Amino acid sequence: MQETENHFKITSSNVSTWYGVHDVLKDINMKIRRRAITGLIGPSGCGKSTFLRCLNRLNDLVANFRIQGEISLDGDDIYSPDTDVVLMRRKVGMVFQQPNPFPMSIFDNVAFGAREHNRQIKKTELSEIVEESFKKVNLWDEVKHKLNDSALNLSGGQQQRLCIARVLAVMPEVILLDEPCSSLDPASTARIEELIMELKNSYSVVVVTHNLGQARRISDYIGFFLDGRLVEYGLASELINNPREKVTGDYLEGNFG
Ligand SMILES: Nc1ncnc2c1ncn2[C@@H]1O[C@H](COP(=O)(O)OP(=O)(O)O)[C@@H](O)[C@H]1O
Ligand SMILES: [Mg+2]
């Protein structure tokens, strides 16, 4: 099947970025597909997180950060002065490396965004959204009897699933995850990987990982970053089994990074 523009959710065109005088990303061109998992791999410091944060303008908060080029979401330039950044960030949710629940109850963590989204929301509707979001991340049965407990008392793996539920509660279209399993044990990691694979049925998912096994297991497409450049990007199976660039093969073989 021929791919058309409609297959792409996010397009990065000639994106370069700087922190002060330090140039980090160099001319990144990348089209990210709808309802698929795109994995971003590469050695530490090569710009994966910077690129991910460009996709929902989180770097705007960094002093001296500068970006050139264009990033569009469904064809709209998200860096345009007309963009409603709050609305855009609702569509493009982010999950971080360390689970970061708010210091509030399990219920309120997930209700928070939905309330912000709609201040007139009815209690019953809010409860439904919370329950649905917890069910989507396979956490409901573990928390339904203690929704008023502090989220900080959950295990790391549960906290990370709660953070994903929090993102889902505001009805996003894209989910960005920055090394979401790096602080988790193998069992919790496996559960998050399963969950990410379920999410791609409804959302466009971009996940940074330095774990090559994980990239292999969950990605439909992979982008390999090195020193601020997107060296190679394509179908995961092709990039892994038959990389075009020698340096990609060297990285996959563990020769560096
Ligand atoms: N907030 C920041 N301020 C200044 N430099 C930064 C900031 N964040 C990242 N960098 C630098 O940008 C480069 C790329 O970092 P990063 O995007 O975090 O890479 P990765 O996620 O691949 O490890 C590194 O040299 C890092 O030190
Ligand atoms: Mg990073």
PDB file of C-alpha atoms and ligand atoms in Angstrom:
ATOM      1  CA  MET A   1       0.000   0.000   0.000  1.00  0.00           C
ATOM      2  CA  GLN A   2       1.328   3.396  -0.993  1.00  0.00           C
ATOM      3  CA  GLU A   3       1.802   5.798   1.924  1.00  0.00           C
ATOM      4  CA  THR A   4       0.122   9.189   1.657  1.00  0.00           C
ATOM      5  CA  GLU A   5       0.517  12.289   3.837  1.00  0.00           C
ATOM      6  CA  ASN A   6      -2.540  11.084   5.706  1.00  0.00           C
ATOM      7  CA  HIS A   7      -0.509   8.256   7.232  1.00  0.00           C
ATOM      8  CA  PHE A   8       1.585  10.787   9.149  1.00  0.00           C
ATOM      9  CA  LYS A   9       0.589  12.446  12.409  1.00  0.00           C
ATOM     10  CA  ILE A  10       3.690  14.564  13.037  1.00  0.00           C
ATOM     11  CA  THR A  11       6.187  15.941  10.558  1.00  0.00           C
ATOM     12  CA  SER A  12       9.559  17.383  11.531  1.00  0.00           C
ATOM     13  CA  SER A  13      11.066  19.433   8.707  1.00  0.00           C
ATOM     14  CA  ASN A  14      14.654  20.693   8.858  1.00  0.00           C
ATOM     15  CA  VAL A  15      14.583  20.963  12.641  1.00  0.00           C
ATOM     16  CA  SER A  16      17.768  22.189  14.304  1.00  0.00           C
ATOM     17  CA  THR A  17      18.044  23.213  17.953  1.00  0.00           C
ATOM     18  CA  TRP A  18      20.472  24.944  20.273  1.00  0.00           C
ATOM     19  CA  TYR A  19      20.901  25.293  24.020  1.00  0.00           C
ATOM     20  CA  GLY A  20      22.734  28.620  24.071  1.00  0.00           C
ATOM     21  CA  VAL A  21      25.602  28.166  21.615  1.00  0.00           C
ATOM     22  CA  HIS A  22      25.557  24.372  21.912  1.00  0.00           C
ATOM     23  CA  ASP A  23      23.947  22.928  18.776  1.00  0.00           C
ATOM     24  CA  VAL A  24      22.124  19.738  19.628  1.00  0.00           C
ATOM     25  CA  LEU A  25      19.802  18.663  16.808  1.00  0.00           C
ATOM     26  CA  LYS A  26      20.982  19.049  13.240  1.00  0.00           C
ATOM     27  CA  ASP A  27      18.447  19.211  10.438  1.00  0.00           C
ATOM     28  CA  ILE A  28      16.018  16.513  11.556  1.00  0.00           C
ATOM     29  CA  ASN A  29      13.514  15.401   8.931  1.00  0.00           C
ATOM     30  CA  MET A  30      11.143  12.782  10.212  1.00  0.00           C
ATOM     31  CA  LYS A  31       7.537  11.829   9.527  1.00  0.00           C
ATOM     32  CA  ILE A  32       5.865  10.002  12.383  1.00  0.00           C
ATOM     33  CA  ARG A  33       3.065   7.607  11.577  1.00  0.00           C
ATOM     34  CA  ARG A  34      -0.393   7.500  13.080  1.00  0.00           C
ATOM     35  CA  ARG A  35      -1.364   4.566  15.257  1.00  0.00           C
ATOM     36  CA  ALA A  36       2.079   3.059  15.301  1.00  0.00           C
ATOM     37  CA  ILE A  37       4.980   2.916  17.732  1.00  0.00           C
ATOM     38  CA  THR A  38       8.023   4.882  16.681  1.00  0.00           C
ATOM     39  CA  GLY A  39      11.114   4.099  18.728  1.00  0.00           C
ATOM     40  CA  LEU A  40      13.973   6.587  19.031  1.00  0.00           C
ATOM     41  CA  ILE A  41      17.337   5.004  19.821  1.00  0.00           C
ATOM     42  CA  GLY A  42      20.930   6.171  20.057  1.00  0.00           C
ATOM     43  CA  PRO A  43      23.686   6.690  22.606  1.00  0.00           C
ATOM     44  CA  SER A  44      23.266   8.926  25.621  1.00  0.00           C
ATOM     45  CA  GLY A  45      23.517  12.637  24.802  1.00  0.00           C
ATOM     46  CA  CYS A  46      22.694  12.283  21.102  1.00  0.00           C
ATOM     47  CA  GLY A  47      19.529  14.416  21.345  1.00  0.00           C
ATOM     48  CA  LYS A  48      16.677  11.891  21.681  1.00  0.00           C
ATOM     49  CA  SER A  49      15.016  13.622  24.631  1.00  0.00           C
ATOM     50  CA  THR A  50      15.550  17.039  23.080  1.00  0.00           C
ATOM     51  CA  PHE A  51      13.780  15.878  19.934  1.00  0.00           C
ATOM     52  CA  LEU A  52      10.936  14.284  21.883  1.00  0.00           C
ATOM     53  CA  ARG A  53      10.452  17.483  23.902  1.00  0.00           C
ATOM     54  CA  CYS A  54      10.327  19.515  20.667  1.00  0.00           C
ATOM     55  CA  LEU A  55       7.241  17.533  19.686  1.00  0.00           C
ATOM     56  CA  ASN A  56       5.117  19.189  22.382  1.00  0.00           C
ATOM     57  CA  ARG A  57       7.208  22.321  22.919  1.00  0.00           C
ATOM     58  CA  LEU A  58       8.473  21.337  26.363  1.00  0.00           C
ATOM     59  CA  ASN A  59      11.849  22.904  25.543  1.00  0.00           C
ATOM     60  CA  ASP A  60      10.105  26.295  25.458  1.00  0.00           C
ATOM     61  CA  LEU A  61      10.582  26.277  29.212  1.00  0.00           C
ATOM     62  CA  VAL A  62      14.388  26.055  28.906  1.00  0.00           C
ATOM     63  CA  ALA A  63      16.165  29.421  28.936  1.00  0.00           C
ATOM     64  CA  ASN A  64      18.387  29.969  25.861  1.00  0.00           C
ATOM     65  CA  PHE A  65      16.716  27.167  23.916  1.00  0.00           C
ATOM     66  CA  ARG A  66      16.306  27.922  20.212  1.00  0.00           C
ATOM     67  CA  ILE A  67      14.666  25.918  17.433  1.00  0.00           C
ATOM     68  CA  GLN A  68      14.690  26.356  13.665  1.00  0.00           C
ATOM     69  CA  GLY A  69      12.581  24.461  11.142  1.00  0.00           C
ATOM     70  CA  GLU A  70       9.023  23.259  11.466  1.00  0.00           C
ATOM     71  CA  ILE A  71       7.101  20.653  13.411  1.00  0.00           C
ATOM     72  CA  SER A  72       3.544  20.059  12.338  1.00  0.00           C
ATOM     73  CA  LEU A  73       0.727  18.114  13.940  1.00  0.00           C
ATOM     74  CA  ASP A  74      -1.905  17.075  11.398  1.00  0.00           C
ATOM     75  CA  GLY A  75      -0.418  19.699   9.091  1.00  0.00           C
ATOM     76  CA  ASP A  76      -0.509  22.593  11.592  1.00  0.00           C
ATOM     77  CA  ASP A  77       2.808  24.154  12.631  1.00  0.00           C
ATOM     78  CA  ILE A  78       2.900  23.776  16.429  1.00  0.00           C
ATOM     79  CA  TYR A  79       5.467  26.604  16.752  1.00  0.00           C
ATOM     80  CA  SER A  80       3.225  29.075  14.947  1.00  0.00           C
ATOM     81  CA  PRO A  81       2.204  32.122  17.032  1.00  0.00           C
ATOM     82  CA  ASP A  82      -1.421  31.043  16.467  1.00  0.00           C
ATOM     83  CA  THR A  83      -0.938  27.752  18.298  1.00  0.00           C
ATOM     84  CA  ASP A  84      -2.795  27.315  21.571  1.00  0.00           C
ATOM     85  CA  VAL A  85       0.055  25.615  23.425  1.00  0.00           C
ATOM     86  CA  VAL A  86      -2.119  24.306  26.262  1.00  0.00           C
ATOM     87  CA  LEU A  87      -4.496  22.650  23.816  1.00  0.00           C
ATOM     88  CA  MET A  88      -1.602  21.286  21.748  1.00  0.00           C
ATOM     89  CA  ARG A  89       0.012  19.754  24.860  1.00  0.00           C
ATOM     90  CA  ARG A  90      -3.282  18.114  25.693  1.00  0.00           C
ATOM     91  CA  LYS A  91      -3.217  16.445  22.290  1.00  0.00           C
ATOM     92  CA  VAL A  92       0.452  15.506  22.672  1.00  0.00           C
ATOM     93  CA  GLY A  93       0.910  14.005  26.138  1.00  0.00           C
ATOM     94  CA  MET A  94       4.252  13.175  27.750  1.00  0.00           C
ATOM     95  CA  VAL A  95       5.407  10.437  30.120  1.00  0.00           C
ATOM     96  CA  PHE A  96       8.821  10.861  31.737  1.00  0.00           C
ATOM     97  CA  GLN A  97      11.689   8.638  32.773  1.00  0.00           C
ATOM     98  CA  GLN A  98      10.948   8.861  36.502  1.00  0.00           C
ATOM     99  CA  PRO A  99       7.286   8.315  37.380  1.00  0.00           C
ATOM    100  CA  ASN A 100       6.152  11.724  38.685  1.00  0.00           C
ATOM    101  CA  PRO A 101       2.750  11.390  40.338  1.00  0.00           C
ATOM    102  CA  PHE A 102       1.420  14.567  41.946  1.00  0.00           C
ATOM    103  CA  PRO A 103       1.454  14.505  45.770  1.00  0.00           C
ATOM    104  CA  MET A 104      -2.283  13.876  45.910  1.00  0.00           C
ATOM    105  CA  SER A 105      -4.683  10.952  45.937  1.00  0.00           C
ATOM    106  CA  ILE A 106      -4.688   8.223  43.302  1.00  0.00           C
ATOM    107  CA  PHE A 107      -8.098   9.467  42.122  1.00  0.00           C
ATOM    108  CA  ASP A 108      -7.091  13.132  41.964  1.00  0.00           C
ATOM    109  CA  ASN A 109      -3.934  12.424  39.965  1.00  0.00           C
ATOM    110  CA  VAL A 110      -6.023  11.224  37.068  1.00  0.00           C
ATOM    111  CA  ALA A 111      -9.023  13.522  37.687  1.00  0.00           C
ATOM    112  CA  PHE A 112      -6.785  16.615  37.744  1.00  0.00           C
ATOM    113  CA  GLY A 113      -6.306  16.963  33.993  1.00  0.00           C
ATOM    114  CA  ALA A 114      -9.912  16.099  33.194  1.00  0.00           C
ATOM    115  CA  ARG A 115     -11.090  18.816  35.632  1.00  0.00           C
ATOM    116  CA  GLU A 116      -8.721  21.382  34.087  1.00  0.00           C
ATOM    117  CA  HIS A 117     -10.035  20.376  30.705  1.00  0.00           C
ATOM    118  CA  ASN A 118     -13.674  20.883  31.702  1.00  0.00           C
ATOM    119  CA  ARG A 119     -14.319  22.836  34.897  1.00  0.00           C
ATOM    120  CA  GLN A 120     -18.059  22.160  34.770  1.00  0.00           C
ATOM    121  CA  ILE A 121     -17.562  18.403  34.590  1.00  0.00           C
ATOM    122  CA  LYS A 122     -20.071  16.416  36.676  1.00  0.00           C
ATOM    123  CA  LYS A 123     -18.843  14.177  39.470  1.00  0.00           C
ATOM    124  CA  THR A 124     -20.230  11.022  37.902  1.00  0.00           C
ATOM    125  CA  GLU A 125     -18.646  11.820  34.562  1.00  0.00           C
ATOM    126  CA  LEU A 126     -15.318  12.521  36.221  1.00  0.00           C
ATOM    127  CA  SER A 127     -15.475   9.190  38.057  1.00  0.00           C
ATOM    128  CA  GLU A 128     -16.187   7.444  34.763  1.00  0.00           C
ATOM    129  CA  ILE A 129     -13.176   9.051  33.075  1.00  0.00           C
ATOM    130  CA  VAL A 130     -10.943   8.100  36.002  1.00  0.00           C
ATOM    131  CA  GLU A 131     -12.162   4.502  35.997  1.00  0.00           C
ATOM    132  CA  GLU A 132     -11.821   4.187  32.230  1.00  0.00           C
ATOM    133  CA  SER A 133      -8.315   5.646  32.260  1.00  0.00           C
ATOM    134  CA  PHE A 134      -7.188   3.255  34.996  1.00  0.00           C
ATOM    135  CA  LYS A 135      -8.723   0.350  33.083  1.00  0.00           C
ATOM    136  CA  LYS A 136      -6.870   1.315  29.925  1.00  0.00           C
ATOM    137  CA  VAL A 137      -3.552   1.046  31.775  1.00  0.00           C
ATOM    138  CA  ASN A 138      -4.576  -2.184  33.530  1.00  0.00           C
ATOM    139  CA  LEU A 139      -4.349  -0.598  36.970  1.00  0.00           C
ATOM    140  CA  TRP A 140      -8.003  -0.386  37.978  1.00  0.00           C
ATOM    141  CA  ASP A 141      -8.195  -3.674  39.887  1.00  0.00           C
ATOM    142  CA  GLU A 142      -5.114  -2.719  41.892  1.00  0.00           C
ATOM    143  CA  VAL A 143      -6.359   0.725  42.935  1.00  0.00           C
ATOM    144  CA  LYS A 144     -10.174   0.702  42.890  1.00  0.00           C
ATOM    145  CA  HIS A 145     -10.428  -0.034  46.631  1.00  0.00           C
ATOM    146  CA  LYS A 146      -7.966   2.732  47.618  1.00  0.00           C
ATOM    147  CA  LEU A 147      -8.610   5.665  45.322  1.00  0.00           C
ATOM    148  CA  ASN A 148      -8.198   8.127  48.196  1.00  0.00           C
ATOM    149  CA  ASP A 149      -4.736   6.879  49.191  1.00  0.00           C
ATOM    150  CA  SER A 150      -1.734   8.938  48.191  1.00  0.00           C
ATOM    151  CA  ALA A 151      -0.368   8.043  44.757  1.00  0.00           C
ATOM    152  CA  LEU A 152       3.108   8.295  46.273  1.00  0.00           C
ATOM    153  CA  ASN A 153       2.500   5.002  48.120  1.00  0.00           C
ATOM    154  CA  LEU A 154       2.174   3.003  44.898  1.00  0.00           C
ATOM    155  CA  SER A 155       5.085   0.960  43.542  1.00  0.00           C
ATOM    156  CA  GLY A 156       7.241   2.446  40.796  1.00  0.00           C
ATOM    157  CA  GLY A 157       5.576   0.372  38.101  1.00  0.00           C
ATOM    158  CA  GLN A 158       2.101   1.308  39.360  1.00  0.00           C
ATOM    159  CA  GLN A 159       3.108   4.971  39.496  1.00  0.00           C
ATOM    160  CA  GLN A 160       4.249   4.837  35.885  1.00  0.00           C
ATOM    161  CA  ARG A 161       0.951   3.264  34.807  1.00  0.00           C
ATOM    162  CA  LEU A 162      -0.847   5.980  36.787  1.00  0.00           C
ATOM    163  CA  CYS A 163       1.162   8.633  34.921  1.00  0.00           C
ATOM    164  CA  ILE A 164       0.074   7.087  31.632  1.00  0.00           C
ATOM    165  CA  ALA A 165      -3.548   7.011  32.859  1.00  0.00           C
ATOM    166  CA  ARG A 166      -3.210  10.705  33.741  1.00  0.00           C
ATOM    167  CA  VAL A 167      -2.205  11.439  30.147  1.00  0.00           C
ATOM    168  CA  LEU A 168      -5.044   9.311  28.733  1.00  0.00           C
ATOM    169  CA  ALA A 169      -7.645  11.105  30.880  1.00  0.00           C
ATOM    170  CA  VAL A 170      -7.326  14.280  28.791  1.00  0.00           C
ATOM    171  CA  MET A 171      -7.996  12.400  25.533  1.00  0.00           C
ATOM    172  CA  PRO A 172      -4.653  12.855  23.762  1.00  0.00           C
ATOM    173  CA  GLU A 173      -3.851  11.911  20.173  1.00  0.00           C
ATOM    174  CA  VAL A 174      -0.110  11.422  20.570  1.00  0.00           C
ATOM    175  CA  ILE A 175       1.753   9.917  23.532  1.00  0.00           C
ATOM    176  CA  LEU A 176       5.439  10.661  23.988  1.00  0.00           C
ATOM    177  CA  LEU A 177       7.378   8.457  26.395  1.00  0.00           C
ATOM    178  CA  ASP A 178      10.961   9.229  27.400  1.00  0.00           C
ATOM    179  CA  GLU A 179      12.645   6.022  28.609  1.00  0.00           C
ATOM    180  CA  PRO A 180       9.496   5.113  30.566  1.00  0.00           C
ATOM    181  CA  CYS A 181      10.926   1.881  31.986  1.00  0.00           C
ATOM    182  CA  SER A 182      14.416   2.942  32.946  1.00  0.00           C
ATOM    183  CA  SER A 183      13.634   3.013  36.666  1.00  0.00           C
ATOM    184  CA  LEU A 184      11.470  -0.130  36.679  1.00  0.00           C
ATOM    185  CA  ASP A 185      12.124  -3.794  37.463  1.00  0.00           C
ATOM    186  CA  PRO A 186      11.770  -6.370  34.662  1.00  0.00           C
ATOM    187  CA  ALA A 187       8.201  -7.406  35.582  1.00  0.00           C
ATOM    188  CA  SER A 188       6.946  -3.802  35.634  1.00  0.00           C
ATOM    189  CA  THR A 189       8.844  -3.120  32.416  1.00  0.00           C
ATOM    190  CA  ALA A 190       7.096  -6.025  30.709  1.00  0.00           C
ATOM    191  CA  ARG A 191       3.702  -4.662  31.790  1.00  0.00           C
ATOM    192  CA  ILE A 192       4.490  -1.178  30.468  1.00  0.00           C
ATOM    193  CA  GLU A 193       5.719  -2.640  27.170  1.00  0.00           C
ATOM    194  CA  GLU A 194       2.465  -4.607  26.801  1.00  0.00           C
ATOM    195  CA  LEU A 195       0.514  -1.467  27.580  1.00  0.00           C
ATOM    196  CA  ILE A 196       2.422   0.621  25.019  1.00  0.00           C
ATOM    197  CA  MET A 197       1.639  -2.003  22.386  1.00  0.00           C
ATOM    198  CA  GLU A 198      -2.082  -1.726  23.263  1.00  0.00           C
ATOM    199  CA  LEU A 199      -1.949   2.073  23.078  1.00  0.00           C
ATOM    200  CA  LYS A 200      -0.940   2.086  19.446  1.00  0.00           C
ATOM    201  CA  ASN A 201      -4.421   0.896  18.480  1.00  0.00           C
ATOM    202  CA  SER A 202      -5.785   4.292  19.496  1.00  0.00           C
ATOM    203  CA  TYR A 203      -2.842   6.707  19.637  1.00  0.00           C
ATOM    204  CA  SER A 204       0.342   7.671  17.831  1.00  0.00           C
ATOM    205  CA  VAL A 205       3.161   6.657  20.163  1.00  0.00           C
ATOM    206  CA  VAL A 206       6.773   7.867  20.200  1.00  0.00           C
ATOM    207  CA  VAL A 207       9.085   6.210  22.696  1.00  0.00           C
ATOM    208  CA  VAL A 208      12.695   6.987  23.476  1.00  0.00           C
ATOM    209  CA  THR A 209      14.644   4.020  24.729  1.00  0.00           C
ATOM    210  CA  HIS A 210      18.290   3.171  25.110  1.00  0.00           C
ATOM    211  CA  ASN A 211      17.264  -0.434  25.612  1.00  0.00           C
ATOM    212  CA  LEU A 212      17.719  -2.048  22.206  1.00  0.00           C
ATOM    213  CA  GLY A 213      15.813  -5.163  23.236  1.00  0.00           C
ATOM    214  CA  GLN A 214      12.858  -2.980  24.118  1.00  0.00           C
ATOM    215  CA  ALA A 215      13.113  -1.026  20.858  1.00  0.00           C
ATOM    216  CA  ARG A 216      13.081  -4.322  18.984  1.00  0.00           C
ATOM    217  CA  ARG A 217      10.142  -5.731  20.939  1.00  0.00           C
ATOM    218  CA  ILE A 218       7.773  -2.818  20.688  1.00  0.00           C
ATOM    219  CA  SER A 219       8.657  -0.554  17.741  1.00  0.00           C
ATOM    220  CA  ASP A 220       7.021  -0.569  14.328  1.00  0.00           C
ATOM    221  CA  TYR A 221       9.472   2.086  13.114  1.00  0.00           C
ATOM    222  CA  ILE A 222      12.842   3.092  14.529  1.00  0.00           C
ATOM    223  CA  GLY A 223      14.893   6.255  14.224  1.00  0.00           C
ATOM    224  CA  PHE A 224      18.586   6.021  15.074  1.00  0.00           C
ATOM    225  CA  PHE A 225      20.088   9.273  16.373  1.00  0.00           C
ATOM    226  CA  LEU A 226      23.788   9.942  16.625  1.00  0.00           C
ATOM    227  CA  ASP A 227      25.410  13.211  17.620  1.00  0.00           C
ATOM    228  CA  GLY A 228      22.256  15.246  16.925  1.00  0.00           C
ATOM    229  CA  ARG A 229      21.540  13.723  13.538  1.00  0.00           C
ATOM    230  CA  LEU A 230      18.896  11.241  12.474  1.00  0.00           C
ATOM    231  CA  VAL A 231      21.260   8.763  10.856  1.00  0.00           C
ATOM    232  CA  GLU A 232      18.677   6.232   9.781  1.00  0.00           C
ATOM    233  CA  TYR A 233      14.917   5.863  10.030  1.00  0.00           C
ATOM    234  CA  GLY A 234      12.657   3.115   8.780  1.00  0.00           C
ATOM    235  CA  LEU A 235      10.676  -0.018   9.484  1.00  0.00           C
ATOM    236  CA  ALA A 236      11.979  -1.556  12.702  1.00  0.00           C
ATOM    237  CA  SER A 237      12.543  -4.991  11.174  1.00  0.00           C
ATOM    238  CA  GLU A 238      14.508  -3.545   8.261  1.00  0.00           C
ATOM    239  CA  LEU A 239      16.606  -1.183  10.337  1.00  0.00           C
ATOM    240  CA  ILE A 240      17.481  -3.954  12.769  1.00  0.00           C
ATOM    241  CA  ASN A 241      18.074  -6.794  10.326  1.00  0.00           C
ATOM    242  CA  ASN A 242      19.426  -4.888   7.398  1.00  0.00           C
ATOM    243  CA  PRO A 243      20.632  -1.399   8.345  1.00  0.00           C
ATOM    244  CA  ARG A 244      21.562   0.860   5.450  1.00  0.00           C
ATOM    245  CA  GLU A 245      24.338   2.665   7.322  1.00  0.00           C
ATOM    246  CA  LYS A 246      27.396   0.910   8.662  1.00  0.00           C
ATOM    247  CA  VAL A 247      27.322   3.033  11.813  1.00  0.00           C
ATOM    248  CA  THR A 248      23.774   1.819  12.596  1.00  0.00           C
ATOM    249  CA  GLY A 249      24.959  -1.776  12.389  1.00  0.00           C
ATOM    250  CA  ASP A 250      27.926  -0.981  14.632  1.00  0.00           C
ATOM    251  CA  TYR A 251      25.614   0.572  17.215  1.00  0.00           C
ATOM    252  CA  LEU A 252      23.180  -2.351  17.100  1.00  0.00           C
ATOM    253  CA  GLU A 253      26.055  -4.770  17.580  1.00  0.00           C
ATOM    254  CA  GLY A 254      27.035  -2.917  20.727  1.00  0.00           C
ATOM    255  CA  ASN A 255      30.316  -1.595  19.376  1.00  0.00           C
ATOM    256  CA  PHE A 256      29.709   1.782  21.032  1.00  0.00           C
ATOM    257  CA  GLY A 257      27.152   3.772  23.036  1.00  0.00           C
TER     258      GLY A 257
HETATM  259  N1  LIG B   1      18.173  21.829  29.431  1.00  0.00           N
HETATM  260  C1  LIG B   1      19.358  21.728  28.813  1.00  0.00           C
HETATM  261  N2  LIG B   1      20.238  22.756  28.818  1.00  0.00           N
HETATM  262  C2  LIG B   1      21.429  22.651  28.198  1.00  0.00           C
HETATM  263  N3  LIG B   1      21.848  21.560  27.534  1.00  0.00           N
HETATM  264  C3  LIG B   1      21.035  20.496  27.497  1.00  0.00           C
HETATM  265  C4  LIG B   1      19.734  20.518  28.126  1.00  0.00           C
HETATM  266  N4  LIG B   1      19.146  19.312  27.911  1.00  0.00           N
HETATM  267  C5  LIG B   1      20.015  18.572  27.186  1.00  0.00           C
HETATM  268  N5  LIG B   1      21.151  19.283  26.931  1.00  0.00           N
HETATM  269  C6  LIG B   1      22.323  18.804  26.150  1.00  0.00           C
HETATM  270  O1  LIG B   1      21.861  18.432  24.859  1.00  0.00           O
HETATM  271  C7  LIG B   1      22.521  17.240  24.412  1.00  0.00           C
HETATM  272  C8  LIG B   1      21.461  16.198  24.085  1.00  0.00           C
HETATM  273  O2  LIG B   1      20.820  15.815  25.278  1.00  0.00           O
HETATM  274  P1  LIG B   1      19.525  14.898  25.312  1.00  0.00           P
HETATM  275  O3  LIG B   1      18.552  15.406  24.334  1.00  0.00           O
HETATM  276  O4  LIG B   1      19.093  14.806  26.720  1.00  0.00           O
HETATM  277  O5  LIG B   1      20.117  13.500  24.786  1.00  0.00           O
HETATM  278  P2  LIG B   1      19.617  11.990  25.012  1.00  0.00           P
HETATM  279  O6  LIG B   1      18.195  12.020  25.440  1.00  0.00           O
HETATM  280  O7  LIG B   1      19.836  11.327  23.693  1.00  0.00           O
HETATM  281  O8  LIG B   1      20.511  11.397  26.061  1.00  0.00           O
HETATM  282  C9  LIG B   1      23.485  16.832  25.522  1.00  0.00           C
HETATM  283  O9  LIG B   1      24.746  17.344  25.202  1.00  0.00           O
HETATM  284  C10 LIG B   1      22.908  17.531  26.742  1.00  0.00           C
HETATM  285  O10 LIG B   1      23.924  17.836  27.648  1.00  0.00           O
HETATM  286 MG    MG B   2      17.289  11.325  27.181  1.00  0.00          MG
END
